[in-house]
mmCIF file of C-alpha atoms and ligand atoms in Angstrom:
data_model
loop_
_atom_site.group_PDB
_atom_site.id
_atom_site.type_symbol
_atom_site.label_atom_id
_atom_site.label_comp_id
_atom_site.label_asym_id
_atom_site.label_seq_id
_atom_site.Cartn_x
_atom_site.Cartn_y
_atom_site.Cartn_z
ATOM 1 C CA MET A 1 14.642 -22.619 -25.167
ATOM 2 C CA LYS A 2 12.268 -20.161 -23.579
ATOM 3 C CA PRO A 3 13.418 -18.332 -20.420
ATOM 4 C CA VAL A 4 11.984 -19.671 -17.160
ATOM 5 C CA VAL A 5 10.084 -17.207 -15.254
ATOM 6 C CA VAL A 6 8.677 -18.087 -11.579
ATOM 7 C CA ALA A 7 5.325 -16.483 -10.690
ATOM 8 C CA TYR A 8 4.062 -16.154 -7.199
ATOM 9 C CA SER A 9 0.723 -15.129 -5.822
ATOM 10 C CA ARG A 10 -1.470 -12.427 -7.416
ATOM 11 C CA VAL A 11 -0.324 -12.745 -10.916
ATOM 12 C CA ARG A 12 -3.515 -12.301 -12.950
ATOM 13 C CA LYS A 13 -4.583 -14.872 -15.841
ATOM 14 C CA VAL A 14 -4.314 -12.055 -18.570
ATOM 15 C CA ALA A 15 -0.677 -11.529 -17.546
ATOM 16 C CA GLN A 16 0.148 -15.281 -17.154
ATOM 17 C CA ASP A 17 -1.304 -15.756 -20.686
ATOM 18 C CA LYS A 18 0.930 -13.024 -22.044
ATOM 19 C CA LEU A 19 3.896 -14.252 -20.302
ATOM 20 C CA ARG A 20 3.399 -17.783 -21.543
ATOM 21 C CA GLU A 21 3.664 -16.712 -25.244
ATOM 22 C CA LYS A 22 7.393 -15.864 -24.399
ATOM 23 C CA VAL A 23 8.525 -17.813 -21.426
ATOM 24 C CA ASP A 24 8.187 -21.018 -19.642
ATOM 25 C CA LEU A 25 5.990 -19.837 -16.787
ATOM 26 C CA ARG A 26 6.029 -21.890 -13.297
ATOM 27 C CA TYR A 27 3.128 -20.429 -11.212
ATOM 28 C CA TYR A 28 3.110 -20.933 -7.321
ATOM 29 C CA PRO A 29 0.251 -19.831 -5.035
ATOM 30 C CA TYR A 30 0.203 -17.501 -1.989
ATOM 31 C CA GLY A 31 2.040 -19.138 0.719
ATOM 32 C CA THR A 32 4.540 -21.246 -1.112
ATOM 33 C CA ASN A 33 7.915 -21.024 0.476
ATOM 34 C CA PHE A 34 11.390 -22.618 0.426
ATOM 35 C CA SER A 35 10.285 -25.901 1.858
ATOM 36 C CA ASN A 36 8.543 -26.643 -1.442
ATOM 37 C CA GLU A 37 11.106 -28.709 -3.363
ATOM 38 C CA ASN A 38 9.660 -27.704 -6.912
ATOM 39 C CA PHE A 39 9.777 -24.046 -6.183
ATOM 40 C CA LYS A 40 13.236 -24.296 -5.055
ATOM 41 C CA LYS A 41 14.246 -26.254 -8.313
ATOM 42 C CA ASP A 42 12.367 -23.654 -10.452
ATOM 43 C CA LEU A 43 14.149 -20.741 -8.857
ATOM 44 C CA GLN A 44 17.474 -22.605 -9.528
ATOM 45 C CA ILE A 45 16.832 -22.118 -13.219
ATOM 46 C CA ALA A 46 14.739 -18.975 -13.247
ATOM 47 C CA ASP A 47 15.628 -16.070 -15.454
ATOM 48 C CA GLY A 48 12.953 -13.971 -14.209
ATOM 49 C CA TYR A 49 10.399 -13.632 -11.065
ATOM 50 C CA ILE A 50 7.125 -11.902 -10.897
ATOM 51 C CA GLY A 51 5.059 -11.788 -7.782
ATOM 52 C CA LEU A 52 3.385 -10.073 -4.903
ATOM 53 C CA GLU A 53 4.529 -9.580 -1.244
ATOM 54 C CA LYS A 54 7.361 -12.287 -1.235
ATOM 55 C CA LYS A 55 10.593 -10.982 0.065
ATOM 56 C CA VAL A 56 13.240 -10.888 -2.547
ATOM 57 C CA ASP A 57 16.302 -10.629 -0.314
ATOM 58 C CA GLU A 58 19.700 -12.377 0.178
ATOM 59 C CA GLU A 59 17.941 -15.658 1.048
ATOM 60 C CA PHE A 60 15.629 -15.523 -2.133
ATOM 61 C CA LEU A 61 18.519 -14.622 -4.425
ATOM 62 C CA SER A 62 20.578 -17.298 -3.000
ATOM 63 C CA TYR A 63 18.127 -19.867 -4.278
ATOM 64 C CA ALA A 64 18.071 -18.034 -7.673
ATOM 65 C CA PRO A 65 21.602 -17.773 -9.079
ATOM 66 C CA HIS A 66 20.534 -16.972 -12.643
ATOM 67 C CA LEU A 67 18.009 -14.274 -11.952
ATOM 68 C CA LYS A 68 18.012 -11.222 -14.298
ATOM 69 C CA VAL A 69 14.789 -9.488 -13.052
ATOM 70 C CA ALA A 70 12.406 -9.554 -10.329
ATOM 71 C CA SER A 71 9.160 -7.686 -10.945
ATOM 72 C CA ASN A 72 6.816 -6.684 -7.919
ATOM 73 C CA VAL A 73 2.995 -6.615 -8.819
ATOM 74 C CA SER A 74 2.624 -3.548 -6.550
ATOM 75 C CA VAL A 75 3.827 -0.134 -6.532
ATOM 76 C CA GLY A 76 5.237 -0.490 -2.947
ATOM 77 C CA TYR A 77 8.591 -2.482 -2.835
ATOM 78 C CA ASP A 78 9.397 -2.664 0.660
ATOM 79 C CA ASN A 79 9.709 -6.496 0.277
ATOM 80 C CA PHE A 80 12.588 -5.888 -2.174
ATOM 81 C CA ASP A 81 16.241 -5.745 -0.850
ATOM 82 C CA LEU A 82 17.269 -3.463 -3.647
ATOM 83 C CA GLU A 83 20.861 -3.237 -2.299
ATOM 84 C CA ALA A 84 21.170 -7.201 -2.509
ATOM 85 C CA MET A 85 19.403 -7.117 -5.909
ATOM 86 C CA THR A 86 21.697 -4.424 -7.342
ATOM 87 C CA LYS A 87 24.842 -6.136 -6.000
ATOM 88 C CA ARG A 88 23.928 -9.328 -7.755
ATOM 89 C CA GLY A 89 22.948 -7.505 -11.002
ATOM 90 C CA VAL A 90 19.290 -8.201 -10.732
ATOM 91 C CA MET A 91 16.777 -5.685 -12.116
ATOM 92 C CA ALA A 92 13.901 -4.744 -9.821
ATOM 93 C CA THR A 93 10.551 -3.331 -10.923
ATOM 94 C CA ASN A 94 7.292 -2.269 -9.695
ATOM 95 C CA THR A 95 3.855 -0.992 -10.908
ATOM 96 C CA PRO A 96 3.451 2.649 -10.484
ATOM 97 C CA GLY A 97 0.762 4.766 -12.118
ATOM 98 C CA VAL A 98 -1.851 2.335 -13.119
ATOM 99 C CA LEU A 99 -3.346 2.125 -9.623
ATOM 100 C CA ASP A 100 -3.498 5.726 -8.655
ATOM 101 C CA ASP A 101 -7.249 6.638 -8.890
ATOM 102 C CA THR A 102 -8.160 3.124 -7.669
ATOM 103 C CA VAL A 103 -6.276 3.507 -4.565
ATOM 104 C CA ALA A 104 -7.485 7.095 -4.018
ATOM 105 C CA ASP A 105 -11.108 5.784 -4.338
ATOM 106 C CA ALA A 106 -10.427 3.233 -1.621
ATOM 107 C CA ILE A 107 -8.799 5.774 0.561
ATOM 108 C CA PHE A 108 -11.800 8.077 0.290
ATOM 109 C CA GLY A 109 -14.105 5.136 0.912
ATOM 110 C CA MET A 110 -12.224 4.500 4.084
ATOM 111 C CA MET A 111 -12.385 8.115 5.241
ATOM 112 C CA LEU A 112 -15.994 8.327 4.649
ATOM 113 C CA ALA A 113 -16.661 4.986 6.316
ATOM 114 C CA ALA A 114 -14.697 6.134 9.521
ATOM 115 C CA ALA A 115 -16.102 9.563 9.536
ATOM 116 C CA ARG A 116 -19.841 8.484 9.198
ATOM 117 C CA ARG A 117 -19.443 5.317 10.769
ATOM 118 C CA ILE A 118 -20.641 3.309 8.067
ATOM 119 C CA SER A 119 -19.266 -0.077 8.778
ATOM 120 C CA GLU A 120 -20.017 0.105 12.558
ATOM 121 C CA LEU A 121 -23.655 1.052 11.658
ATOM 122 C CA ASP A 122 -24.005 -1.588 8.888
ATOM 123 C CA ARG A 123 -23.373 -4.121 11.731
ATOM 124 C CA TYR A 124 -25.997 -2.116 13.929
ATOM 125 C CA VAL A 125 -28.647 -2.549 11.250
ATOM 126 C CA LYS A 126 -27.955 -6.160 10.581
ATOM 127 C CA ASP A 127 -27.665 -7.038 14.252
ATOM 128 C CA GLY A 128 -31.216 -5.842 14.514
ATOM 129 C CA GLU A 129 -30.417 -3.008 16.902
ATOM 130 C CA TRP A 130 -32.096 -0.204 14.738
ATOM 131 C CA LYS A 131 -35.218 0.571 16.802
ATOM 132 C CA THR A 132 -35.558 4.340 16.940
ATOM 133 C CA SER A 133 -34.344 7.294 14.802
ATOM 134 C CA LEU A 134 -30.667 7.126 15.027
ATOM 135 C CA PRO A 135 -29.584 8.308 18.532
ATOM 136 C CA ASP A 136 -26.989 10.998 19.088
ATOM 137 C CA GLU A 137 -24.375 8.532 20.231
ATOM 138 C CA LYS A 138 -24.296 7.015 16.738
ATOM 139 C CA PHE A 139 -23.747 10.343 14.775
ATOM 140 C CA GLY A 140 -20.867 10.850 12.649
ATOM 141 C CA VAL A 141 -18.520 13.739 11.647
ATOM 142 C CA ASP A 142 -18.330 15.706 8.411
ATOM 143 C CA VAL A 143 -15.910 14.984 5.891
ATOM 144 C CA HIS A 144 -16.518 17.964 3.400
ATOM 145 C CA HIS A 145 -14.985 21.251 4.173
ATOM 146 C CA ARG A 146 -12.699 19.808 6.964
ATOM 147 C CA THR A 147 -9.033 19.881 6.692
ATOM 148 C CA LEU A 148 -7.141 16.892 5.111
ATOM 149 C CA GLY A 149 -3.405 16.286 5.902
ATOM 150 C CA ILE A 150 -1.619 14.071 3.401
ATOM 151 C CA ILE A 151 1.738 12.484 4.464
ATOM 152 C CA GLY A 152 3.565 11.406 1.455
ATOM 153 C CA ALA A 153 2.185 13.303 -1.621
ATOM 154 C CA GLY A 154 3.153 10.907 -4.375
ATOM 155 C CA ARG A 155 1.031 10.180 -7.262
ATOM 156 C CA ILE A 156 -1.533 8.489 -5.183
ATOM 157 C CA GLY A 157 -1.534 11.389 -2.753
ATOM 158 C CA GLU A 158 -2.173 13.640 -5.615
ATOM 159 C CA LYS A 159 -5.374 11.911 -6.660
ATOM 160 C CA ILE A 160 -6.565 11.850 -3.015
ATOM 161 C CA ALA A 161 -6.027 15.586 -3.081
ATOM 162 C CA LYS A 162 -7.879 16.063 -6.279
ATOM 163 C CA ARG A 163 -10.872 14.412 -4.762
ATOM 164 C CA ALA A 164 -10.537 16.196 -1.626
ATOM 165 C CA HIS A 165 -10.460 19.713 -3.344
ATOM 166 C CA LEU A 166 -12.821 19.161 -6.282
ATOM 167 C CA GLY A 167 -15.442 16.848 -4.569
ATOM 168 C CA PHE A 168 -15.212 17.753 -0.919
ATOM 169 C CA ASP A 169 -14.146 21.241 -0.598
ATOM 170 C CA MET A 170 -11.340 20.228 1.864
ATOM 171 C CA PRO A 171 -8.577 22.522 2.529
ATOM 172 C CA ILE A 172 -5.396 20.368 2.247
ATOM 173 C CA LEU A 173 -2.126 20.225 4.048
ATOM 174 C CA TYR A 174 0.604 18.043 2.816
ATOM 175 C CA HIS A 175 4.163 16.881 3.945
ATOM 176 C CA ASN A 176 6.529 15.414 1.499
ATOM 177 C CA ARG A 177 10.100 14.957 1.101
ATOM 178 C CA SER A 178 9.988 17.895 -1.491
ATOM 179 C CA ARG A 179 7.431 20.409 -2.285
ATOM 180 C CA LYS A 180 4.980 19.859 -5.202
ATOM 181 C CA LYS A 181 3.912 22.840 -7.018
ATOM 182 C CA SER A 182 1.542 21.097 -9.039
ATOM 183 C CA LEU A 183 -0.334 20.074 -5.969
ATOM 184 C CA GLU A 184 -0.256 23.662 -4.382
ATOM 185 C CA GLU A 185 -1.523 25.144 -7.832
ATOM 186 C CA ALA A 186 -4.208 22.477 -8.927
ATOM 187 C CA TYR A 187 -5.636 21.770 -5.371
ATOM 188 C CA GLY A 188 -4.719 24.729 -3.140
ATOM 189 C CA ALA A 189 -2.510 22.464 -1.038
ATOM 190 C CA THR A 190 -0.299 24.033 1.639
ATOM 191 C CA TYR A 191 3.061 22.383 2.332
ATOM 192 C CA CYS A 192 3.895 22.164 6.065
ATOM 193 C CA SER A 193 5.936 20.342 8.708
ATOM 194 C CA LEU A 194 4.744 17.115 9.932
ATOM 195 C CA HIS A 195 4.172 18.635 13.279
ATOM 196 C CA ASP A 196 1.802 21.339 11.909
ATOM 197 C CA LEU A 197 0.194 18.825 9.746
ATOM 198 C CA LEU A 198 -0.648 16.540 12.669
ATOM 199 C CA THR A 199 -1.979 19.434 14.910
ATOM 200 C CA LYS A 200 -4.017 21.120 12.239
ATOM 201 C CA SER A 201 -5.726 18.127 10.241
ATOM 202 C CA ASP A 202 -9.049 16.729 10.893
ATOM 203 C CA PHE A 203 -8.026 13.663 8.651
ATOM 204 C CA VAL A 204 -4.519 12.469 8.663
ATOM 205 C CA CYS A 205 -3.930 10.288 5.610
ATOM 206 C CA LEU A 206 -0.474 8.414 5.699
ATOM 207 C CA MET A 207 0.466 7.479 2.243
ATOM 208 C CA THR A 208 4.292 7.465 2.356
ATOM 209 C CA PRO A 209 6.432 4.391 1.131
ATOM 210 C CA SER A 210 7.717 2.154 3.738
ATOM 211 C CA THR A 211 11.483 2.968 4.114
ATOM 212 C CA PRO A 212 13.999 2.746 6.899
ATOM 213 C CA GLU A 213 13.319 6.590 7.398
ATOM 214 C CA THR A 214 9.630 6.172 7.560
ATOM 215 C CA ARG A 215 9.485 3.150 9.809
ATOM 216 C CA ASN A 216 7.109 3.793 12.927
ATOM 217 C CA LEU A 217 6.732 7.321 11.508
ATOM 218 C CA MET A 218 3.402 7.554 13.427
ATOM 219 C CA GLY A 219 4.302 6.873 17.212
ATOM 220 C CA GLU A 220 2.976 8.064 20.585
ATOM 221 C CA LYS A 221 4.168 11.579 20.186
ATOM 222 C CA GLU A 222 2.514 11.835 16.690
ATOM 223 C CA PHE A 223 -0.795 10.508 17.829
ATOM 224 C CA ARG A 224 -0.785 12.477 20.962
ATOM 225 C CA ILE A 225 -0.482 15.894 19.143
ATOM 226 C CA MET A 226 -3.331 15.054 16.520
ATOM 227 C CA LYS A 227 -6.746 16.650 17.389
ATOM 228 C CA LYS A 228 -8.990 14.582 19.514
ATOM 229 C CA SER A 229 -11.547 14.848 16.917
ATOM 230 C CA ALA A 230 -9.198 13.832 14.038
ATOM 231 C CA ILE A 231 -9.319 10.446 12.155
ATOM 232 C CA PHE A 232 -6.221 8.729 11.001
ATOM 233 C CA VAL A 233 -6.169 6.662 7.742
ATOM 234 C CA ASN A 234 -3.253 4.365 6.854
ATOM 235 C CA GLY A 235 -2.855 3.640 3.115
ATOM 236 C CA SER A 236 0.851 3.237 3.153
ATOM 237 C CA ARG A 237 2.284 0.110 4.879
ATOM 238 C CA GLY A 238 1.987 -1.198 8.549
ATOM 239 C CA ALA A 239 5.665 -0.685 9.042
ATOM 240 C CA THR A 240 5.111 3.019 9.046
ATOM 241 C CA VAL A 241 2.801 2.993 12.177
ATOM 242 C CA ASP A 242 3.666 1.868 15.761
ATOM 243 C CA GLU A 243 0.686 -0.110 16.336
ATOM 244 C CA ASP A 244 0.900 -0.112 20.006
ATOM 245 C CA ALA A 245 1.049 3.541 19.969
ATOM 246 C CA LEU A 246 -1.976 3.562 17.779
ATOM 247 C CA VAL A 247 -3.838 1.163 20.239
ATOM 248 C CA LYS A 248 -3.010 3.429 23.137
ATOM 249 C CA ALA A 249 -4.042 6.489 21.283
ATOM 250 C CA LEU A 250 -7.572 4.985 20.685
ATOM 251 C CA LYS A 251 -7.822 3.677 24.130
ATOM 252 C CA GLU A 252 -7.100 6.956 25.718
ATOM 253 C CA GLY A 253 -9.357 9.019 23.283
ATOM 254 C CA GLU A 254 -6.365 10.959 21.850
ATOM 255 C CA ILE A 255 -8.074 10.434 18.309
ATOM 256 C CA LEU A 256 -11.499 10.059 17.117
ATOM 257 C CA GLY A 257 -10.829 6.944 15.045
ATOM 258 C CA ALA A 258 -8.938 5.134 12.343
ATOM 259 C CA ALA A 259 -9.105 3.628 8.979
ATOM 260 C CA LEU A 260 -6.582 1.011 8.248
ATOM 261 C CA ASP A 261 -5.836 -0.897 5.009
ATOM 262 C CA VAL A 262 -2.320 -2.117 5.839
ATOM 263 C CA TYR A 263 -0.916 -3.823 9.158
ATOM 264 C CA LYS A 264 2.554 -4.784 10.475
ATOM 265 C CA GLU A 265 1.674 -8.292 10.056
ATOM 266 C CA GLU A 266 -0.705 -9.375 7.244
ATOM 267 C CA PRO A 267 -3.157 -10.957 7.282
ATOM 268 C CA ILE A 268 -3.610 -9.309 10.580
ATOM 269 C CA PRO A 269 -4.026 -12.050 13.538
ATOM 270 C CA PRO A 270 -7.672 -12.299 14.534
ATOM 271 C CA ASN A 271 -6.853 -11.531 18.168
ATOM 272 C CA HIS A 272 -5.163 -8.173 17.431
ATOM 273 C CA PRO A 273 -6.132 -5.559 19.748
ATOM 274 C CA LEU A 274 -6.853 -3.087 16.769
ATOM 275 C CA LEU A 275 -9.659 -5.220 15.825
ATOM 276 C CA THR A 276 -11.501 -4.674 19.147
ATOM 277 C CA PHE A 277 -12.324 -1.012 18.397
ATOM 278 C CA PRO A 278 -15.807 -0.043 16.751
ATOM 279 C CA ASN A 279 -14.314 3.288 15.543
ATOM 280 C CA VAL A 280 -11.585 1.680 13.642
ATOM 281 C CA VAL A 281 -12.507 0.643 10.105
ATOM 282 C CA THR A 282 -10.336 -2.381 8.958
ATOM 283 C CA THR A 283 -9.929 -3.489 5.449
ATOM 284 C CA PRO A 284 -7.791 -6.279 4.044
ATOM 285 C CA HIS A 285 -5.193 -4.336 1.895
ATOM 286 C CA LEU A 286 -7.624 -3.885 -0.862
ATOM 287 C CA GLY A 287 -6.340 -0.524 -2.002
ATOM 288 C CA SER A 288 -5.599 -1.532 -5.628
ATOM 289 C CA SER A 289 -7.965 -4.526 -5.790
ATOM 290 C CA THR A 290 -10.491 -3.921 -8.596
ATOM 291 C CA PHE A 291 -10.573 -6.386 -11.498
ATOM 292 C CA VAL A 292 -9.381 -3.642 -14.079
ATOM 293 C CA THR A 293 -6.707 -2.408 -11.962
ATOM 294 C CA GLU A 294 -5.334 -5.661 -10.623
ATOM 295 C CA ASP A 295 -5.191 -6.726 -14.317
ATOM 296 C CA ASN A 296 -3.519 -3.751 -15.302
ATOM 297 C CA MET A 297 -0.859 -3.974 -12.480
ATOM 298 C CA SER A 298 -0.051 -7.607 -13.656
ATOM 299 C CA LEU A 299 0.064 -6.784 -17.094
ATOM 300 C CA LEU A 300 2.625 -3.963 -16.476
ATOM 301 C CA ALA A 301 4.444 -6.330 -14.186
ATOM 302 C CA ALA A 302 4.717 -8.831 -16.904
ATOM 303 C CA GLU A 303 5.744 -6.038 -19.395
ATOM 304 C CA ASN A 304 8.683 -5.382 -17.110
ATOM 305 C CA VAL A 305 9.736 -8.964 -17.030
ATOM 306 C CA LEU A 306 9.436 -9.471 -20.766
ATOM 307 C CA ALA A 307 11.576 -6.292 -21.562
ATOM 308 C CA ALA A 308 14.248 -7.226 -19.144
ATOM 309 C CA LEU A 309 14.407 -10.696 -20.663
ATOM 310 C CA ALA A 310 14.463 -9.374 -24.132
ATOM 311 C CA GLY A 311 17.475 -7.125 -23.099
ATOM 312 C CA LYS A 312 15.437 -3.997 -23.158
ATOM 313 C CA ARG A 313 15.334 -1.347 -20.186
ATOM 314 C CA PRO A 314 12.271 -2.448 -18.219
ATOM 315 C CA PRO A 315 9.580 0.699 -18.059
ATOM 316 C CA ASN A 316 9.441 0.611 -14.312
ATOM 317 C CA LEU A 317 13.139 -0.011 -13.347
ATOM 318 C CA LEU A 318 13.950 0.720 -9.809
ATOM 319 C CA ASN A 319 17.749 0.070 -9.730
ATOM 320 C CA GLU A 320 19.119 2.102 -12.625
ATOM 321 C CA GLU A 321 22.722 1.077 -11.635
ATOM 322 C CA VAL A 322 22.125 -2.424 -12.859
ATOM 323 C CA TRP A 323 21.119 -1.116 -16.225
ATOM 324 C CA GLU A 324 24.118 1.308 -16.508
ATOM 325 C CA LYS A 325 26.668 -1.500 -15.714
ATOM 326 C CA LYS A 326 25.289 -3.795 -18.723
HETATM 327 C C1 LIG B 401 -0.327 -1.714 -2.784
HETATM 328 O O1 LIG B 401 -0.305 -1.580 -1.646
HETATM 329 C C2 LIG B 401 0.711 -1.536 -3.543
HETATM 330 O O2 LIG B 401 1.869 -1.236 -3.245
HETATM 331 O O3 LIG B 401 0.607 -1.645 -4.844
HETATM 332 C C1 LIG B 402 3.271 5.949 -3.534
HETATM 333 O O1 LIG B 402 2.747 5.038 -2.937
HETATM 334 C C2 LIG B 402 2.655 6.865 -4.448
HETATM 335 O O2 LIG B 402 1.969 7.838 -3.943
HETATM 336 O O3 LIG B 402 2.786 6.807 -5.660
#
């Protein structure tokens, strides 16, 4: 009998096809929850799980007593309770590496859109308001040659630094748990404290993973010490930003603008105050969403599941302890 794998939400067709060669795949769309009896029944007999965004915590695991592996179709895994999974001997995996350039492209797009007011002025044209040469009050600010601060210089941060240095002649500051000599040597980046990064950067780009330590990392004080001319970009997770503090900073003109791809609640509710500012570029968590990269992420996530179910060490294992105990 083939092992049973429950798939949820964004698992691309190529990956589903690949999985079906080896497993009995039970697919459920975005929004399925434990009130769905079939979903619960399938979890009861599931050997593996692959999916995007669903919380894999004590509750989820209590419905899936035979689970050996849970594979996240994303690099961030703040939706995983690793401790609970490790305790139950469930392997956890994610999809690092395959999305780095794609996310870095998106971050640059957001930075450029906010600085040059591209989404705001797109609306201006389409609303028929463009009647003279562009008035001063619609001018933007430069990106090139201005200082970029990267908070959380992981693999994606490194690709952002590459673009900033090679393409835009930007001096780069970074703040990270550890120093990265490669970033300093290749792109002239300077390691500094969070305080120095915030006070000196023209663009503050938040890329840190969401963990208990980075929760609301950007709060009132952090926005207040940023330059009034600076733009804040969030490519991390909504949990890392105090959104009330961001709204206040925007209202009081403590920063020039923001570009956000992630929010505390996703999808962001339509009446959210962050949606009322013309100087805030909002995108729907699109960082990795190109056809090629989403296919590659799903395929890597499938590879992780198949390896685990074949008794092999999955390439992107997050909780090594489970493997060592086997
Ligand atoms: C996207 O946000 C990811 O974590 O892959
Ligand atoms: C974390 O998201 C990274 O930069 O790899």
